[in-house]
C-alpha positions as a printed NumPy array, in Angstrom:
array([[169.138,  76.696,  98.007],
       [169.655,  73.948,  95.419],
       [170.589,  74.987,  91.886],
       [168.543,  73.876,  88.893],
       [168.851,  73.6  ,  85.146],
       [166.08 ,  72.992,  82.623],
       [165.895,  69.672,  80.834],
       [163.502,  69.822,  77.879],
       [161.398,  72.469,  79.625],
       [159.417,  70.22 ,  81.93 ],
       [162.103,  68.056,  83.566],
       [164.644,  69.579,  85.931],
       [167.595,  67.779,  87.456],
       [168.342,  68.969,  90.988],
       [171.075,  68.418,  93.503],
       [169.469,  68.487,  96.891],
       [172.437,  69.83 ,  98.815],
       [173.879,  72.633,  96.729],
       [175.813,  72.467,  93.477],
       [174.464,  70.538,  90.519],
       [175.925,  67.067,  90.137],
       [176.034,  64.996,  86.943],
       [173.629,  62.187,  86.181],
       [174.726,  59.114,  88.071],
       [175.86 ,  56.177,  86.015],
       [174.506,  52.809,  87.159],
       [176.579,  51.614,  90.074],
       [178.24 ,  55.027,  90.553],
       [180.097,  55.274,  93.852],
       [177.78 ,  56.317,  96.674],
       [174.647,  56.29 ,  94.523],
       [171.503,  54.432,  95.551],
       [168.834,  52.85 ,  93.329],
       [166.362,  55.431,  94.711],
       [164.972,  58.468,  92.892],
       [162.974,  61.412,  94.204],
       [160.369,  63.137,  92.055],
       [159.095,  66.432,  93.41 ],
       [157.343,  69.569,  92.119],
       [159.241,  72.252,  90.268],
       [158.218,  75.152,  92.472],
       [159.549,  78.39 ,  93.919],
       [160.382,  79.37 ,  97.466],
       [159.541,  78.74 , 100.248],
       [158.43 ,  75.279,  99.127],
       [161.603,  74.581,  97.156],
       [163.596,  74.691, 100.403],
       [161.081,  72.35 , 102.053],
       [161.688,  69.725,  99.393],
       [165.453,  70.31 ,  99.58 ],
       [165.394,  69.518, 103.31 ],
       [163.317,  66.388, 102.722],
       [165.78 ,  65.202, 100.079],
       [168.676,  65.952, 102.418],
       [167.044,  63.682, 105.02 ],
       [166.539,  60.948, 102.417],
       [170.218,  61.066, 101.5  ],
       [171.281,  61.042, 105.159],
       [169.32 ,  57.867, 105.82 ],
       [170.246,  56.241, 102.513],
       [173.901,  57.129, 103.164],
       [174.419,  58.169,  99.597],
       [173.177,  60.393,  96.83 ],
       [169.812,  59.855,  95.228],
       [168.69 ,  60.989,  91.785],
       [166.33 ,  63.938,  92.197],
       [163.956,  65.233,  89.538],
       [161.84 ,  68.384,  89.807],
       [158.818,  68.102,  87.535],
       [156.368,  70.638,  86.189],
       [152.654,  70.201,  85.651],
       [153.226,  68.732,  82.178],
       [156.247,  66.54 ,  82.797],
       [157.099,  63.933,  80.19 ],
       [156.648,  60.682,  82.126],
       [157.907,  58.572,  79.215],
       [161.174,  60.503,  79.076],
       [161.55 ,  60.229,  82.838],
       [160.893,  56.473,  82.738],
       [163.755,  56.07 ,  80.248],
       [166.088,  58.013,  82.532],
       [165.087,  55.979,  85.589],
       [165.729,  52.768,  83.701],
       [169.147,  54.03 ,  82.614],
       [170.029,  54.764,  86.231],
       [168.696,  51.349,  87.337],
       [166.287,  52.99 ,  89.767],
       [164.222,  50.451,  91.698],
       [162.223,  52.703,  94.06 ],
       [160.779,  56.164,  93.499],
       [159.872,  58.553,  96.313],
       [157.171,  60.871,  94.95 ],
       [156.692,  64.167,  96.787],
       [153.675,  66.445,  96.456],
       [150.76 ,  66.207,  94.083],
       [152.83 ,  66.796,  90.942],
       [155.393,  64.237,  92.024],
       [152.675,  61.66 ,  92.673],
       [150.896,  62.428,  89.394],
       [154.118,  61.958,  87.435],
       [155.125,  58.82 ,  89.329],
       [151.724,  57.236,  88.731],
       [152.226,  57.731,  85.001],
       [155.435,  55.686,  85.146],
       [153.596,  52.409,  85.643],
       [154.626,  49.864,  88.234],
       [158.073,  48.894,  86.983],
       [159.542,  50.541,  90.085],
       [158.416,  50.634,  93.709],
       [156.614,  53.788,  94.838],
       [156.718,  55.628,  98.175],
       [154.588,  58.769,  98.515],
       [155.229,  61.787, 100.73 ],
       [154.491,  65.49 , 100.989],
       [150.709,  65.068, 100.597],
       [147.91 ,  65.307, 103.137],
       [146.112,  62.205, 101.96 ],
       [145.395,  59.965,  99.015],
       [141.956,  58.458,  98.333],
       [141.914,  55.159, 100.175],
       [141.231,  53.278,  96.953],
       [144.343,  54.873,  95.452],
       [146.499,  54.128,  98.496],
       [146.104,  50.356,  98.285],
       [149.468,  48.736,  97.8  ],
       [151.285,  52.046,  98.425],
       [153.109,  53.545, 101.376],
       [151.844,  57.117, 101.803],
       [153.507,  59.37 , 104.38 ],
       [150.855,  61.993, 105.095],
       [151.565,  65.549, 106.27 ],
       [148.66 ,  65.218, 108.74 ],
       [150.129,  64.961, 112.269],
       [149.475,  61.708, 114.103],
       [146.451,  62.218, 116.402],
       [148.285,  60.356, 119.166],
       [151.023,  62.997, 119.14 ],
       [148.459,  65.807, 119.074],
       [146.631,  64.298, 122.04 ],
       [149.855,  63.844, 123.967],
       [150.684,  67.53 , 123.498],
       [147.121,  68.479, 124.414],
       [147.209,  66.591, 127.705],
       [150.595,  68.094, 128.521],
       [149.171,  71.6  , 128.187],
       [145.627,  70.891, 129.387],
       [145.568,  67.832, 131.681],
       [141.868,  68.391, 132.403],
       [140.814,  67.995, 128.751],
       [138.261,  65.2  , 128.351],
       [136.443,  65.712, 125.022],
       [137.819,  66.581, 121.581],
       [135.283,  68.144, 119.218],
       [136.014,  67.909, 115.494],
       [134.172,  68.331, 112.194],
       [135.604,  66.539, 109.163],
       [134.93 ,  65.706, 105.551],
       [135.008,  61.903, 105.296],
       [136.342,  62.104, 101.75 ],
       [139.493,  63.725, 103.093],
       [139.877,  62.572, 106.67 ],
       [137.893,  59.423, 107.461],
       [141.21 ,  57.565, 107.874],
       [142.501,  60.225, 110.284],
       [139.388,  60.183, 112.48 ],
       [139.626,  56.39 , 112.738],
       [143.153,  56.788, 114.037],
       [142.021,  59.536, 116.399],
       [139.352,  57.294, 117.928],
       [141.915,  54.536, 118.436],
       [144.419,  56.904, 120.053],
       [141.964,  58.809, 122.249],
       [141.365,  56.092, 124.836],
       [145.056,  56.017, 125.78 ],
       [144.777,  59.658, 126.808],
       [141.424,  59.479, 128.559],
       [139.761,  61.42 , 125.767],
       [136.406,  61.104, 124.05 ],
       [136.203,  62.032, 120.373],
       [133.043,  63.871, 119.35 ],
       [133.4  ,  63.832, 115.564],
       [130.806,  64.867, 113.021],
       [130.936,  64.341, 109.283],
       [130.365,  67.552, 107.353],
       [130.141,  67.321, 103.59 ],
       [129.844,  71.083, 103.113],
       [130.657,  74.394, 104.758],
       [127.118,  74.941, 106.02 ],
       [127.168,  71.666, 107.971],
       [130.57 ,  72.503, 109.449],
       [129.449,  75.948, 110.643],
       [126.364,  74.426, 112.249],
       [128.585,  71.951, 114.119],
       [130.822,  74.725, 115.434],
       [127.852,  76.815, 116.549],
       [126.272,  73.912, 118.407],
       [129.61 ,  72.837, 119.894],
       [130.424,  76.25 , 121.312],
       [126.899,  76.678, 122.674],
       [127.229,  73.459, 124.691],
       [130.991,  73.462, 125.39 ],
       [132.419,  73.229, 128.89 ],
       [135.698,  75.162, 128.737],
       [137.135,  73.096, 131.601],
       [136.974,  69.807, 129.671],
       [136.11 ,  70.435, 126.014],
       [138.59 ,  71.374, 123.282],
       [138.181,  71.895, 119.544],
       [140.453,  70.271, 116.966],
       [140.894,  71.803, 113.516],
       [142.226,  69.143, 111.113],
       [143.67 ,  70.022, 107.724],
       [140.344,  69.848, 105.913],
       [139.384,  72.181, 103.079],
       [135.658,  71.572, 103.635],
       [135.324,  72.072, 107.387],
       [138.173,  74.495, 108.085],
       [137.665,  77.232, 105.524],
       [140.43 ,  79.779, 106.087],
       [138.366,  82.878, 105.354],
       [134.802,  82.012, 106.417],
       [135.291,  79.551, 109.287],
       [138.645,  80.089, 110.937],
       [138.185,  83.721, 112.092],
       [134.741,  82.938, 113.539],
       [135.948,  79.801, 115.334],
       [138.983,  81.5  , 116.838],
       [136.983,  84.526, 117.987],
       [134.273,  82.38 , 119.557],
       [136.91 ,  80.218, 121.234],
       [138.618,  83.312, 122.653],
       [135.368,  84.779, 123.936],
       [134.386,  81.506, 125.638],
       [137.957,  80.527, 126.719],
       [137.678,  77.219, 124.854],
       [141.002,  75.787, 123.725],
       [141.515,  75.18 , 120.005],
       [144.403,  73.11 , 118.661],
       [145.138,  72.571, 115.012],
       [146.887,  70.329, 112.523],
       [148.063,  73.468, 110.675],
       [150.867,  75.65 , 112.014],
       [149.406,  78.702, 110.24 ],
       [146.425,  78.569, 112.622],
       [148.71 ,  78.991, 115.632],
       [149.914,  82.295, 114.238],
       [146.267,  83.376, 114.093],
       [145.37 ,  82.243, 117.623],
       [145.074,  78.459, 117.958],
       [146.794,  77.183, 121.107],
       [149.227,  74.781, 119.44 ],
       [149.991,  72.695, 116.396],
       [152.422,  70.061, 115.236],
       [154.195,  70.587, 111.925],
       [156.719,  68.639, 109.842],
       [160.372,  68.263, 110.688],
       [161.267,  68.05 , 107.011],
       [164.713,  66.506, 107.354],
       [163.416,  63.835, 109.746],
       [160.509,  63.199, 107.362],
       [163.041,  62.601, 104.601],
       [164.769,  60.015, 106.771],
       [161.449,  58.226, 107.346],
       [160.741,  58.203, 103.614],
       [164.178,  56.703, 103.02 ],
       [163.5  ,  53.979, 105.603],
       [160.37 ,  53.016, 103.652],
       [162.283,  53.079, 100.361],
       [165.125,  50.956, 101.734],
       [162.591,  48.47 , 103.135],
       [161.029,  48.217,  99.685],
       [164.479,  47.39 ,  98.278],
       [165.18 ,  44.652, 100.816],
       [163.805,  41.229,  99.804],
       [161.352,  39.932, 102.383],
       [161.503,  43.065, 104.553],
       [158.127,  44.179, 105.989],
       [156.768,  47.281, 104.256],
       [154.026,  49.38 , 105.848],
       [151.246,  50.136, 103.389],
       [148.362,  52.569, 103.392],
       [148.282,  56.151, 104.672],
       [150.627,  56.808, 107.596],
       [150.235,  59.94 , 109.74 ],
       [153.101,  62.345, 110.285],
       [155.252,  61.438, 113.289],
       [158.321,  63.54 , 112.466],
       [157.034,  66.708, 114.065],
       [157.962,  70.001, 115.669],
       [155.729,  71.97 , 118.067],
       [154.315,  75.476, 117.611],
       [152.505,  77.308, 120.416],
       [150.744,  80.648, 120.858],
       [151.768,  82.138, 124.222],
       [149.135,  84.867, 124.089],
       [146.402,  82.24 , 123.776],
       [148.03 ,  80.116, 126.478],
       [148.064,  83.079, 128.867],
       [144.416,  83.801, 128.081],
       [143.54 ,  80.207, 128.968],
       [145.535,  80.352, 132.199],
       [148.338,  78.064, 130.962],
       [151.802,  79.033, 132.151],
       [154.558,  78.279, 129.663],
       [157.367,  80.162, 131.419],
       [159.129,  77.027, 132.651],
       [158.856,  75.059, 129.411],
       [159.402,  77.453, 126.522],
       [162.39 ,  75.327, 125.47 ],
       [159.968,  72.496, 124.635],
       [158.577,  74.462, 121.685],
       [160.169,  74.884, 118.275],
       [158.072,  77.841, 117.145],
       [156.47 ,  80.446, 119.373],
       [153.807,  82.99 , 118.446],
       [153.438,  85.931, 118.613],
       [156.973,  86.168, 117.324],
       [159.331,  88.349, 119.404]])
């Protein structure tokens, strides 16, 4: 676990790999003109950010300045420190990191990570590494487990996931899948979609996808009903949230945090290189691990005995 020390209450200087290290002087040996701003937060999320920063430093092949910020961080003070360290690119992690980085102005480049999405208007000109798994990877895993799957049913709030559904439609054809997606602006519309979908579903070819969507995948009102109905009708449900696999979804993809850090560093290093192409907009998560529920798989008639080594997390836990 990284150590921390308070700097004027709201700004914390962290070493990502263990002991605290002093502020890097410009041009210090091994240092890079990259800084990471991330939320000051307790476990288990602190370790998540530590692993991401470790991946950034692996790819950057040197230390990066890391700042943990609270909800009321002093952006002006941070901007002075970044200038002193000759930082040219900031990697902002999480909502607090992004909020603080946005207050810095545009004197430095900005790469965003550790968020599900950013409003498309706010993502223009930015590189945003989303925590939402790439639909193409989800579909590949789906077809590996259920080769007969033909239709993917999904309800989504366009304000959160219009970009993701566009990507899903593009990816689906490569896997012989049809996307049946319905916009749902409120919980009532989402529940109606699930009821109608289950009533008409063919368990041999239809599957339900639960994206990370606070409107359509309510954890208390929707998820238990969807999982119970899916179990009763033997309809497969896969999710973009690993927590749903623990509760009965067939599988999910979730972040490989160290690999995600390396991808963030690649974007930051590209932003530092004159003339290098830089991907902009919201990018789905491709640095993933696989979680599966063997009880659900057995219920659906899927044998996992010969391929348990393919999965990084298995539920129910032994």
